[in-house]
Structure formats: C-alpha cells, structure tokens
Coordinates of N, CA and C in Angstrom, one line a residue:
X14 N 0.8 -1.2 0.0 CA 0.0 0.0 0.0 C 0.9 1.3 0.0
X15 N 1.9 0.9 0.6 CA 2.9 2.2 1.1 C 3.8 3.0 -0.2
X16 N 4.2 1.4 -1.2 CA 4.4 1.6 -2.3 C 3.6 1.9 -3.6
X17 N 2.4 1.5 -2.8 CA 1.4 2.4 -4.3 C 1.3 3.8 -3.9
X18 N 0.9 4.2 -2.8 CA 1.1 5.6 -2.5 C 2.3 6.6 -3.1
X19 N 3.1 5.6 -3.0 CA 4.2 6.5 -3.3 C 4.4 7.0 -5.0
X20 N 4.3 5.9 -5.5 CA 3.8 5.9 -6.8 C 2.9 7.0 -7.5
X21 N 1.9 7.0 -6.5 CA 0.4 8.3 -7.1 C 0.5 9.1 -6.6
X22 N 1.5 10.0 -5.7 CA 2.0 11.1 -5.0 C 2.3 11.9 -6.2
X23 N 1.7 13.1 -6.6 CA 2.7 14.0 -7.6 C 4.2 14.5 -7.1
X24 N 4.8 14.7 -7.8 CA 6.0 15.5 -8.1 C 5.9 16.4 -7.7
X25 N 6.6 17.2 -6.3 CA 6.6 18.7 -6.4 C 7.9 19.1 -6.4
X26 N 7.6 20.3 -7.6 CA 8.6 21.0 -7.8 C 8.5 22.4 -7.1
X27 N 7.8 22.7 -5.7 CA 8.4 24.0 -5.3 C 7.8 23.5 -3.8
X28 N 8.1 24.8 -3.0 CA 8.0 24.7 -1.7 C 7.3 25.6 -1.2
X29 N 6.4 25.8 0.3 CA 6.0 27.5 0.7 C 6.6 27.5 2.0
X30 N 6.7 28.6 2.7 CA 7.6 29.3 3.2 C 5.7 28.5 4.5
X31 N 6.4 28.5 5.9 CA 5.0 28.9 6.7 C 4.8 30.0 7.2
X32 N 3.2 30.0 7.0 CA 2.5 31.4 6.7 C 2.2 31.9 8.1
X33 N 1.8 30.6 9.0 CA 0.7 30.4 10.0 C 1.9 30.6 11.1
X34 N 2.8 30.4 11.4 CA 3.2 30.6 12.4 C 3.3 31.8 13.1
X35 N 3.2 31.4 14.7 CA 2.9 32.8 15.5 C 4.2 33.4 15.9
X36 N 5.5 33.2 15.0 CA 7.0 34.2 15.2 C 6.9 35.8 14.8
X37 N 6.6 35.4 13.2 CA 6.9 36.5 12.7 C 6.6 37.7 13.0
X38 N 5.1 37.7 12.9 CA 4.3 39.3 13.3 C 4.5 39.5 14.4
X39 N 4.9 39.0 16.0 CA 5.6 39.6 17.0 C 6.6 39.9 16.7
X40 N 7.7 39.1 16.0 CA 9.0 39.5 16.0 C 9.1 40.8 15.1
X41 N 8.4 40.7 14.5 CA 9.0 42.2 13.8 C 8.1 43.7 14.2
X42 N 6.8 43.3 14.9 CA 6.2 44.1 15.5 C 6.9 44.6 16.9
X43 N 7.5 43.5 17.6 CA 8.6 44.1 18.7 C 10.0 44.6 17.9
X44 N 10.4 44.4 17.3 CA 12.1 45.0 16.9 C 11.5 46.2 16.4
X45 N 10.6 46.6 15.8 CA 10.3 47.9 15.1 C 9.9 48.9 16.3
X46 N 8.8 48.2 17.0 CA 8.2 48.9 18.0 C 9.5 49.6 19.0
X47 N 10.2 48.4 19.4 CA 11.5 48.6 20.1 C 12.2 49.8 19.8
X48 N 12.8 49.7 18.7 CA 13.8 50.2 18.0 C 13.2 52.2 18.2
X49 N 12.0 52.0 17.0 CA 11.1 53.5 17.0 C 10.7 54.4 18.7
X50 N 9.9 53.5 19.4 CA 9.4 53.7 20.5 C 10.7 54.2 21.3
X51 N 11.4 53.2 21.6 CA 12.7 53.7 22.3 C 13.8 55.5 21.7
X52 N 13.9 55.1 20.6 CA 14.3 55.9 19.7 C 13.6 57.6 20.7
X53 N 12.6 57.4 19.9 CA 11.4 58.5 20.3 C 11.3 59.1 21.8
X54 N 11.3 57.8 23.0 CA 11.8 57.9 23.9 C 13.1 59.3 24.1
X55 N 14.0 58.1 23.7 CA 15.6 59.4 24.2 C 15.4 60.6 23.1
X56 N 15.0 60.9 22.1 CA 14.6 62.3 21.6 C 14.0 62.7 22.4
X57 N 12.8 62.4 22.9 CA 12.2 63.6 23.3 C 12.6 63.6 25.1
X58 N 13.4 62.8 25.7 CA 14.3 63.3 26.7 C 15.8 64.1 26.7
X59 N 16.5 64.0 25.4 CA 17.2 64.8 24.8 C 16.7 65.8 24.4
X60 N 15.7 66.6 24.0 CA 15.1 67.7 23.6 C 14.3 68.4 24.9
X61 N 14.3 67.7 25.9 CA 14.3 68.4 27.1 C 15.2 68.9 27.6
X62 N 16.4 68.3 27.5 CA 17.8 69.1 27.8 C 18.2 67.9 29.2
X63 N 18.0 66.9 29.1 CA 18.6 65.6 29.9 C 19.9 65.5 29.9
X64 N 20.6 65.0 30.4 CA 22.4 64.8 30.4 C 21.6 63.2 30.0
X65 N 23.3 62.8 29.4 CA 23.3 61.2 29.0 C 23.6 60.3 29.8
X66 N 23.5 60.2 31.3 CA 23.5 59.4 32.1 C 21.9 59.3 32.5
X67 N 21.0 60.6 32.3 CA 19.2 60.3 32.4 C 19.0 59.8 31.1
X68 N 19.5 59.9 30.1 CA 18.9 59.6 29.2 C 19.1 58.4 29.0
X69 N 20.4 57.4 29.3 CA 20.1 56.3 29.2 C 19.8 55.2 30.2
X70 N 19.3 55.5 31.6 CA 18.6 55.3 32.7 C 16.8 55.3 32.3
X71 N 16.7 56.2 31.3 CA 15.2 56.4 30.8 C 15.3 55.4 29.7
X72 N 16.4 55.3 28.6 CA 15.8 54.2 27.9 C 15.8 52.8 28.4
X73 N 16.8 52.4 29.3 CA 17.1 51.2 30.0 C 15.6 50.9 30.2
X74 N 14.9 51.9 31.3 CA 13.5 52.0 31.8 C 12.8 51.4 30.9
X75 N 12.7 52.0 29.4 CA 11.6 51.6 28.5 C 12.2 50.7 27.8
X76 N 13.3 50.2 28.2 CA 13.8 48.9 27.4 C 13.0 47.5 28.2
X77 N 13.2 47.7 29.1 CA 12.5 46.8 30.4 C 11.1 47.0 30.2
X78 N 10.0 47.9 30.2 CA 8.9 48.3 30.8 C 8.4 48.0 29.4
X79 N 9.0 48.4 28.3 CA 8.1 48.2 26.8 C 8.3 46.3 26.5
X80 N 9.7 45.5 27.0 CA 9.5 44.3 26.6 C 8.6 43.4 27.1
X81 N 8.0 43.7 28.7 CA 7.7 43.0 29.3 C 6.5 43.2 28.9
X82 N 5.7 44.3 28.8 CA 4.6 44.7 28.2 C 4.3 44.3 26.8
X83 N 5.1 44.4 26.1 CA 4.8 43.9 24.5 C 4.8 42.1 24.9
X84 N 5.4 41.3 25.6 CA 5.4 39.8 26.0 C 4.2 39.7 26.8
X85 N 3.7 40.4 27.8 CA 2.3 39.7 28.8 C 1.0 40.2 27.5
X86 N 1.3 41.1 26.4 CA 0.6 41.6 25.8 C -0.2 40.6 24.3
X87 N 1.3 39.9 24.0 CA 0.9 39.1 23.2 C 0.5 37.5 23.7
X88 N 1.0 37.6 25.2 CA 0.8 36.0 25.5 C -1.2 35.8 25.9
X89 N -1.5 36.9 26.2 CA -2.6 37.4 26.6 C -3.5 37.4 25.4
X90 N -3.2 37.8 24.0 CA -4.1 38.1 23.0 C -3.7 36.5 22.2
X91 N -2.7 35.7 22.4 CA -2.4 34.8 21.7 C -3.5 33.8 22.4
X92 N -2.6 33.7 23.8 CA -3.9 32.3 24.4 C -5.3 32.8 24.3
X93 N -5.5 34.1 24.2 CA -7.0 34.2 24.1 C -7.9 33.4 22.5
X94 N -6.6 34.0 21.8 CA -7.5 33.6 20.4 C -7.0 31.9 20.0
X95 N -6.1 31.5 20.9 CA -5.9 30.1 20.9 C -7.4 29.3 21.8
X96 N -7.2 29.9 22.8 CA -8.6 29.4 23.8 C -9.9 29.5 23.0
X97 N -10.0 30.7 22.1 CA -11.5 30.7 21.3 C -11.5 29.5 20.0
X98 N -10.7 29.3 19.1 CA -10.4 28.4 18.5 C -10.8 27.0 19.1
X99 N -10.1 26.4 20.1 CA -10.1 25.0 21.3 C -11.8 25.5 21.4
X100 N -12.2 26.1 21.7 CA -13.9 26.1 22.2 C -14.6 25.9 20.8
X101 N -14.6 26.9 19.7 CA -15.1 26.2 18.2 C -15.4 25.3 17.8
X102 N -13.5 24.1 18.1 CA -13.9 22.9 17.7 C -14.4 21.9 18.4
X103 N -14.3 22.6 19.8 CA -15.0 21.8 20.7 C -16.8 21.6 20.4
X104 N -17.3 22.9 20.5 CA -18.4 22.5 19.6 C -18.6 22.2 17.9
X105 N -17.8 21.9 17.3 CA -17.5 21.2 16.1 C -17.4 19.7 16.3
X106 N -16.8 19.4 16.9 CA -16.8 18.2 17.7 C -17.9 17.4 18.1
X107 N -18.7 18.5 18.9 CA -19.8 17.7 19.4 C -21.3 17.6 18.2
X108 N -20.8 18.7 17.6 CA -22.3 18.6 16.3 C -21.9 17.3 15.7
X109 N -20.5 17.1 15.1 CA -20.3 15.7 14.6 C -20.5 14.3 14.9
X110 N -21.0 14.2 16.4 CA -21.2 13.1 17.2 C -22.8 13.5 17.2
X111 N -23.3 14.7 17.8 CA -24.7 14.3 18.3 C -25.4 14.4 16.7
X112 N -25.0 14.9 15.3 CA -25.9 15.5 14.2 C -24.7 14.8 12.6
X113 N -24.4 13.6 12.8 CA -23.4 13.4 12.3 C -23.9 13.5 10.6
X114 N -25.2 13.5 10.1 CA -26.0 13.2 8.7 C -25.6 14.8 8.9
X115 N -26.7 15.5 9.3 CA -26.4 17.1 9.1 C -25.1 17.6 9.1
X116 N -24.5 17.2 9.6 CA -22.7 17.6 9.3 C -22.0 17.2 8.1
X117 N -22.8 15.5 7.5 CA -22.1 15.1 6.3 C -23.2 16.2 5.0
X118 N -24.3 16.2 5.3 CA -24.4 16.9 4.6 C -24.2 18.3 4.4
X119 N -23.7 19.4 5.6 CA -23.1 20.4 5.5 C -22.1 20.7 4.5
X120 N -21.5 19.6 4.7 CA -19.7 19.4 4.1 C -20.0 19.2 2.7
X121 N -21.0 18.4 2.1 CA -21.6 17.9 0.7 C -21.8 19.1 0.3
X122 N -22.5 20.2 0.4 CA -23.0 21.3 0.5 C -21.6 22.6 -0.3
X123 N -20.6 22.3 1.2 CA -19.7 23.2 1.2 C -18.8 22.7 -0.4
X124 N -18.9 21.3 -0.6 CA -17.8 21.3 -1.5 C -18.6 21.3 -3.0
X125 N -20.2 21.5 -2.8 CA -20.7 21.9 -4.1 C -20.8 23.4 -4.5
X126 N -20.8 24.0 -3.6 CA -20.2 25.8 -3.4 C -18.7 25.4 -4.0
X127 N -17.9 24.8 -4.2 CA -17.0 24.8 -4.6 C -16.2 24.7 -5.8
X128 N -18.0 23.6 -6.8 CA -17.6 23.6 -7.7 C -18.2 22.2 -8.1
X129 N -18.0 21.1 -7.2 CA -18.1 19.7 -7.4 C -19.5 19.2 -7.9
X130 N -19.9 18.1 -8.7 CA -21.3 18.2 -9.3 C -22.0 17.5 -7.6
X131 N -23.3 17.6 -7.6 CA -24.0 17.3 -6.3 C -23.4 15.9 -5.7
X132 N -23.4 14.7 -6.7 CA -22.9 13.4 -6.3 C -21.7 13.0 -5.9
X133 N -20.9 13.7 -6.7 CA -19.4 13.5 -6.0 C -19.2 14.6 -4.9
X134 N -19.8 15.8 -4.7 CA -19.6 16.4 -3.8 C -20.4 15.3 -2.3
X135 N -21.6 14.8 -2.7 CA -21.8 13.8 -1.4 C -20.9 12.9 -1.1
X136 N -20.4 12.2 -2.2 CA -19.4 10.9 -1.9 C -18.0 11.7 -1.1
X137 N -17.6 12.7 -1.4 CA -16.5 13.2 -0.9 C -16.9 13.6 0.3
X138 N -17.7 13.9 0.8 CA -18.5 13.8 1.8 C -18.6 13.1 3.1
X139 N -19.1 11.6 2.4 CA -19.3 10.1 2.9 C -18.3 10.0 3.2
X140 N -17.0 9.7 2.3 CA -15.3 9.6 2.6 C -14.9 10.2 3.8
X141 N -14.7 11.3 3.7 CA -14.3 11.6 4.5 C -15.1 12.0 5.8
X142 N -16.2 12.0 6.5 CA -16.8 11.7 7.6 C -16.6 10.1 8.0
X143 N -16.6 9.3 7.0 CA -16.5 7.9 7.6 C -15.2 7.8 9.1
X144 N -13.9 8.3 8.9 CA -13.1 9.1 9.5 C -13.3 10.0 10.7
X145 N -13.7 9.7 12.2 CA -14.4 11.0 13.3 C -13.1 11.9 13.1
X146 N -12.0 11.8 13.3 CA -10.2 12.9 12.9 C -10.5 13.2 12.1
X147 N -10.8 12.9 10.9 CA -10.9 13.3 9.5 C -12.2 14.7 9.5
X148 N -12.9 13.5 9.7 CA -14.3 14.6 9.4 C -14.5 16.1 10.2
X149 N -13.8 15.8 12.1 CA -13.1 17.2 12.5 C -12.4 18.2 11.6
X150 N -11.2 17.6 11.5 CA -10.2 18.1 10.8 C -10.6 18.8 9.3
X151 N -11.5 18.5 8.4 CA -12.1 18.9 7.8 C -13.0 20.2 7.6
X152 N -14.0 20.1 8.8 CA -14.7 20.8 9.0 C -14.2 22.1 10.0
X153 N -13.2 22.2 10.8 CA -12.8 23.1 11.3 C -11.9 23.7 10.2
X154 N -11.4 23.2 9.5 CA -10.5 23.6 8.5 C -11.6 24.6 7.2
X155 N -12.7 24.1 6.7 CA -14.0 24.3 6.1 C -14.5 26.0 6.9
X156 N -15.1 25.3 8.5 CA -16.2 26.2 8.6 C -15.2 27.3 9.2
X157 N -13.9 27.1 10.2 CA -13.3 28.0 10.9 C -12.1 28.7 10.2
X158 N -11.4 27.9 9.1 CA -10.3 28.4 8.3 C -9.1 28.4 9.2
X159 N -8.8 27.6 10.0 CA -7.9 27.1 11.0 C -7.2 25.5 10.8
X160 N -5.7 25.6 11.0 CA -5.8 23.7 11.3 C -5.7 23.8 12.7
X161 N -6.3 22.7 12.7 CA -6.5 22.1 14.3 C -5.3 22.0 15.1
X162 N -4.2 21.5 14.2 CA -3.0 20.7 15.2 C -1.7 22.0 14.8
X163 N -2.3 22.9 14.4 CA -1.3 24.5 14.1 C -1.5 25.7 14.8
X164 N -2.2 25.5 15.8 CA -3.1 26.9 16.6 C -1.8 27.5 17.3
X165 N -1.9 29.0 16.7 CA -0.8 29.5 17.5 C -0.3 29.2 18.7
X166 N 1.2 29.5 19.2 CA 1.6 29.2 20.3 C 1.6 30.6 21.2
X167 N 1.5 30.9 22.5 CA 0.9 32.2 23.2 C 2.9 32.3 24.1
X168 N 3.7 31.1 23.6 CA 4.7 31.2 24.6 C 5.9 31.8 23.4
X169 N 5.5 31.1 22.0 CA 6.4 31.6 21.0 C 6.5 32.9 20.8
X170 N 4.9 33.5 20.8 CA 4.7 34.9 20.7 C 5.1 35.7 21.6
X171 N 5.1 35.5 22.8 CA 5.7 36.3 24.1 C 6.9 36.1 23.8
X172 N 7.8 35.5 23.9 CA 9.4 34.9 24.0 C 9.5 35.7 22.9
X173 N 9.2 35.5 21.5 CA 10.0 36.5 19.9 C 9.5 37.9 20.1
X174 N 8.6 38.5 20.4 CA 8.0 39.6 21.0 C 9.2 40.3 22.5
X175 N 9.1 39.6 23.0 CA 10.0 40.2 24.2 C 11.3 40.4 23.5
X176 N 12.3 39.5 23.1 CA 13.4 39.1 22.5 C 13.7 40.1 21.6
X177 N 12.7 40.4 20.7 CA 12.5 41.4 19.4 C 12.6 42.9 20.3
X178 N 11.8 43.0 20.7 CA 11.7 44.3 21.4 C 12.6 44.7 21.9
X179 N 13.4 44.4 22.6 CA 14.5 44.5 23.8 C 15.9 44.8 22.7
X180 N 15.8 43.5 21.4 CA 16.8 44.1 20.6 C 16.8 45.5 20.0
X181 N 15.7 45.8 19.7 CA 15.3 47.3 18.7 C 15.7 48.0 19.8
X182 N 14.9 47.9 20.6 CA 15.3 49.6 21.9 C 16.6 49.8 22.2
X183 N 17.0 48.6 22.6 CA 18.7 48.7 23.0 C 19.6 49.6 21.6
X184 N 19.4 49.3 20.3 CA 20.2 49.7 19.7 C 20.6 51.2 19.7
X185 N 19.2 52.0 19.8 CA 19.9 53.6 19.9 C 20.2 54.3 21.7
X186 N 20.3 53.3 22.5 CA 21.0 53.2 23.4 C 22.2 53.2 23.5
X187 N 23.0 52.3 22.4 CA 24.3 51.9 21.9 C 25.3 53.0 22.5
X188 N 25.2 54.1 22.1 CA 25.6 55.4 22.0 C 26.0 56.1 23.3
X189 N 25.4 55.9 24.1 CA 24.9 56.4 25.9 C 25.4 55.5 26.4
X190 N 25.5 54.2 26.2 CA 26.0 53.6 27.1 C 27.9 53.5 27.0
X191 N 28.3 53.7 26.1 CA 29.8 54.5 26.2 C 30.2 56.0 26.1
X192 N 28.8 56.4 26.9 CA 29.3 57.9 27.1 C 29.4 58.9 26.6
X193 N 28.3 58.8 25.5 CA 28.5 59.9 24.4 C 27.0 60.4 24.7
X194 N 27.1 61.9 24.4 CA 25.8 62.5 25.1 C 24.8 63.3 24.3
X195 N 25.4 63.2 22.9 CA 24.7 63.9 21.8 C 23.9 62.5 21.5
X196 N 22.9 63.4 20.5 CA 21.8 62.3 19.8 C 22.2 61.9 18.6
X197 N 23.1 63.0 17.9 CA 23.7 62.1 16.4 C 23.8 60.9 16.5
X198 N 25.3 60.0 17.1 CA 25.1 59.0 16.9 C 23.7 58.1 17.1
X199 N 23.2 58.0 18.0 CA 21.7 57.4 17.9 C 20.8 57.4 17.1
X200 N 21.1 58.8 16.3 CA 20.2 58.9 15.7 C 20.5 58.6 14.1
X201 N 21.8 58.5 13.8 CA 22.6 58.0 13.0 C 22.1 55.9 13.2
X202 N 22.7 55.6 14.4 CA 22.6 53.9 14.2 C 21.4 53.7 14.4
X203 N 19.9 54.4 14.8 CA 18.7 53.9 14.9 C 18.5 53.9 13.1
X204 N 18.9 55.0 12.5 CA 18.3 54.6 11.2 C 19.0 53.9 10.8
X205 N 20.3 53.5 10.9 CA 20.8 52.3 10.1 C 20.0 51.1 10.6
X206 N 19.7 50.8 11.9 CA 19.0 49.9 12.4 C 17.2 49.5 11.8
X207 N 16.5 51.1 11.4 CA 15.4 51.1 10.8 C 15.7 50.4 9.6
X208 N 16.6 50.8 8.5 CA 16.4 50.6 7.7 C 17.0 49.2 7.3
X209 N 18.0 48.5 8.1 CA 18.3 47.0 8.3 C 17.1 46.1 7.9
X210 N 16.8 46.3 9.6 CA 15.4 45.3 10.1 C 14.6 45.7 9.1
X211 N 14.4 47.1 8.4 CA 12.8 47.0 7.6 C 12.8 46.4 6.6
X212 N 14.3 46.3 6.1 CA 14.6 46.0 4.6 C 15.0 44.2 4.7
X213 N 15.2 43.5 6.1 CA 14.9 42.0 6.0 C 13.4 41.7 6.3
X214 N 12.9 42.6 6.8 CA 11.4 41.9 6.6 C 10.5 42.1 5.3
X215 N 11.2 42.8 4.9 CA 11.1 43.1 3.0 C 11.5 42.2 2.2
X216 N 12.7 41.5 2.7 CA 13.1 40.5 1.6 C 12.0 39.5 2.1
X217 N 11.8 39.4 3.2 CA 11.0 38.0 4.4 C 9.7 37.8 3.3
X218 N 9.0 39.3 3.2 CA 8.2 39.5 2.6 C 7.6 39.6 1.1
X219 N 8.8 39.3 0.2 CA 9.1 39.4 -1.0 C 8.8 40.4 -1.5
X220 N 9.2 41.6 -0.4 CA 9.2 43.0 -0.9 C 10.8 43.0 -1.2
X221 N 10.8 44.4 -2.4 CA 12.4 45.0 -2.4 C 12.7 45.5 -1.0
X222 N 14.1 45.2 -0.8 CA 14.6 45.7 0.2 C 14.7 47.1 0.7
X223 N 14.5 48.1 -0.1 CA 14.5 49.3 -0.5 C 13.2 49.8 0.3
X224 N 11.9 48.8 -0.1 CA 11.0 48.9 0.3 C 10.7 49.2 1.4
X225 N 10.9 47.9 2.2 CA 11.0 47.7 3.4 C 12.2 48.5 3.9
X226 N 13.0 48.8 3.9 CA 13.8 49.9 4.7 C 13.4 51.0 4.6
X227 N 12.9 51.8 3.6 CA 12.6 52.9 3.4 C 11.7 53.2 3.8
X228 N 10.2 52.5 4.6 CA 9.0 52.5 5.1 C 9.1 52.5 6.3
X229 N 10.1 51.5 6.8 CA 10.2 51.8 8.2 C 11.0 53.5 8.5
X230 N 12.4 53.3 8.0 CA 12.9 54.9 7.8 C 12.1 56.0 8.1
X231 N 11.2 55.6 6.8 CA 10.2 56.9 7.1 C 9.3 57.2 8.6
X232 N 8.7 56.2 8.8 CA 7.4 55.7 10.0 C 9.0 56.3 11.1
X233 N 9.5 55.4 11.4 CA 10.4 55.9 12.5 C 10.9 57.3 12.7
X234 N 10.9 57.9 11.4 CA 11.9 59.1 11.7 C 10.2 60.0 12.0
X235 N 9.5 60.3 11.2 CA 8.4 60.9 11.9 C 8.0 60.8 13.5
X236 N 8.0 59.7 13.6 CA 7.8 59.5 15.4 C 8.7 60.1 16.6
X237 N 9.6 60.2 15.6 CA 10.9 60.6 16.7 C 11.1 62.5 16.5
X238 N 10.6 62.4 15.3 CA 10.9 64.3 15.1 C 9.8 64.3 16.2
X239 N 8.3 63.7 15.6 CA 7.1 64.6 16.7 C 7.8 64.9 18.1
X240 N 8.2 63.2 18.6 CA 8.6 63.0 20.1 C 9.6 64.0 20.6
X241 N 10.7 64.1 19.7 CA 11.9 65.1 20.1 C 11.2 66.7 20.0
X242 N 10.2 67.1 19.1 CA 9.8 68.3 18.7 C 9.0 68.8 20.7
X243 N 8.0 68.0 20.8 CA 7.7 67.6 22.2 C 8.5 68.1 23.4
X244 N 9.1 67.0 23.2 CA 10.3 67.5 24.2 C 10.9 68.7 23.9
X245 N 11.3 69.0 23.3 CA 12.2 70.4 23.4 C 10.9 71.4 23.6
X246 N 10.1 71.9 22.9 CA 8.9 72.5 23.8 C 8.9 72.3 25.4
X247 N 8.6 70.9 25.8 CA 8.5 71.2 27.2 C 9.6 71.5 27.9
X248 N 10.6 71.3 27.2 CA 12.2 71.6 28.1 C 12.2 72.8 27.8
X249 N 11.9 73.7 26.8 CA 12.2 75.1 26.8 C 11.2 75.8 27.7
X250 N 10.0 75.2 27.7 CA 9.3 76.2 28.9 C 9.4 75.8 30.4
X251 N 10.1 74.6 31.0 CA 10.2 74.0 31.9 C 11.7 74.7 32.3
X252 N 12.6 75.2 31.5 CA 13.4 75.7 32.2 C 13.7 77.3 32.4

C-alpha cells in the first residue's frame, strides 16, 4: 500500500515558506516597536535638555517596561485567540457526534459551493466523515479556516516579541552607554538599524529591500521628530 502511495504522489517541484506561524508578526512588531518607540523615547528626553546618564537610565527603563509589556501583551491576545479556536472545535466536535448526517451533509454542500457536481460532492462527503479525525479536521478547516493541530503558540509569541523588542530599543541606546551625550550617533545607528530590520522583513516578505527599509525609515523618523519636537517644547518652557 505504502508503495502504491508512493507511486500516485505528484511531483513537487516548489515549496511555501509557513505562513501560519505565531513568530513572525511579534517579532518584527517588537524590533520595530522597540527600535522606534525607544528611539522617540531618548529624543524627546534629549530635547528636554537631559544629560546622558538620564537619558540612558530612561531608555534602559523603556527597554525593560516596553519588553515586558509587548510579552504579557501578546501571551494574553495569543492564548485568548488560541482558547476561542479549542472552544469552536469543541463545539465542532460535538455537532459531529450528536448531528453526524447534518454535518455530512453540510460538508456535501460546502464542496458543491466549490464547484463539485452534487454526487461526487456527497461521496466526498461520505469519505471523508467515515473518518471521526478526518471529518473534525475537515470541518474546522471548512467552517473555521484554522488547522486544528497548528493553533498559535501564546509562549512563542511572548518569548520573539520580548526578544524582538529589547533588541530594537537597545540599539539607539548603543551610543549612551559608552558615554556619548549627543543624539547624532543614535540617531545615525537607529536609522541604520530602521532601515536594516525593515529591509529583511522586505526580503521575508518578497518585498524589495529598499522597500521595506525605506517604510520603516520613514514611519520611525516621523515619530521621533514629533517625540523630540515635544520634548524640546516642554524643556524650553520648563526651564
């Protein structure tokens, strides 16, 4: 059997990248967030007129206070929407046991919406309910647009989210922590740093790299004028 299978398997000639995993969109939502947020931070405590021992006491601060929060932030919105999913097919589950005809014929239904003539959309049907794993697996996949055995992780998201974040913020820190008290440098290696990170999640994304660096570039440096604009306002009337 194992050998006829193998036999009627097509040929693939390409591959996909996974879509569904819960890394990505934390991880680059924290390095960016990090990176900008922090950024914006020390401008607009530099534009108050801070020395560089507060100002990098204040980013340390939001290095710590933004990771931990961007991590209890996603573990919280992850297990939530993992917990609603687990209840879905929990009741998916149970219509299949207690309404098992109405369920085959839902699915008959769904795959004549699809295209299939009415009788082979039943038999495909039949097949695969005969199967209780199958006919779940199917139907959560059908009515919810989920797989069952791929539901985000709420620990991967917090852990690349924290991790991510902490690296972005630290970077225009770099600067302050050997003592240097102007914002040039920082404000020099944050945009090399924007336009890094933005330009690999551009290739990640089968965007040009140009793209993606130059988008974040932009998005960051606006946040940081507003922030530093901010600040120097309140430091000029505060002193």
């Amino acid at each position: 059997m194992t050998a006829e299978l193998s036999e009627r398997s097509p040929e693939i000639h390409h591959s996909h990248r996974d879509v569904t995993g819960g890394w990505l969109r934390p991880a680059t939502f924290g390095v960016m967030d990090g990176l900008v947020s922090n950024f914006a931070l020390v401008a607009g405590v530099v534009g108050g007129g801070a020395s560089g021992k507060v100002v990098l006491m204040t980013g340390l601060a939001g290095l710590v206070a933004g990771a931990c929060s961007m991590a209890s932030g996603e573990f919280t919105s992850v297990s939530s929407q993992a917990e609603l999913m687990q209840a879905e097919i929990a009741v998916e589950k149970r219509e299949l046991e207690i309404h098992p005809a109405e369920e085959e014929r839902e699915l008959a239904l769904m795959y004549e919406a699809k295209g299939l003539r009415p009788e082979l959309a039943a038999e495909v049907a039949r097949e695969l309910t005969a199967d209780p794993e199958v006919a779940l697996d199917v139907h959560v996949r059908e009515e919810l647009g989920v797989d069952p055995n791929d539901l985000p992780s709420p620990w991967v998201a917090a852990g690349s989210s924290f991790a991510a974040f902490a690296i972005g913020a630290l970077i225009p820190l770099i600067p302050f922590v050997f003592g240097v008290g102007s914002i040039l440098p920082a404000l020099l290696l944050s945009a090399l740093g924007l336009v890094i990170t933005g330009g690999i999640v551009g290739k990640i994304t089968a965007r040009p790299f140009w793209y993606g660096g130059g988008r974040q570039l932009l998005l960051g440096g606006l946040s940081a004028a507003v922030t530093f604009a901010i600040g120097l306002a309140v430091g000029t009337g505060l002193s």
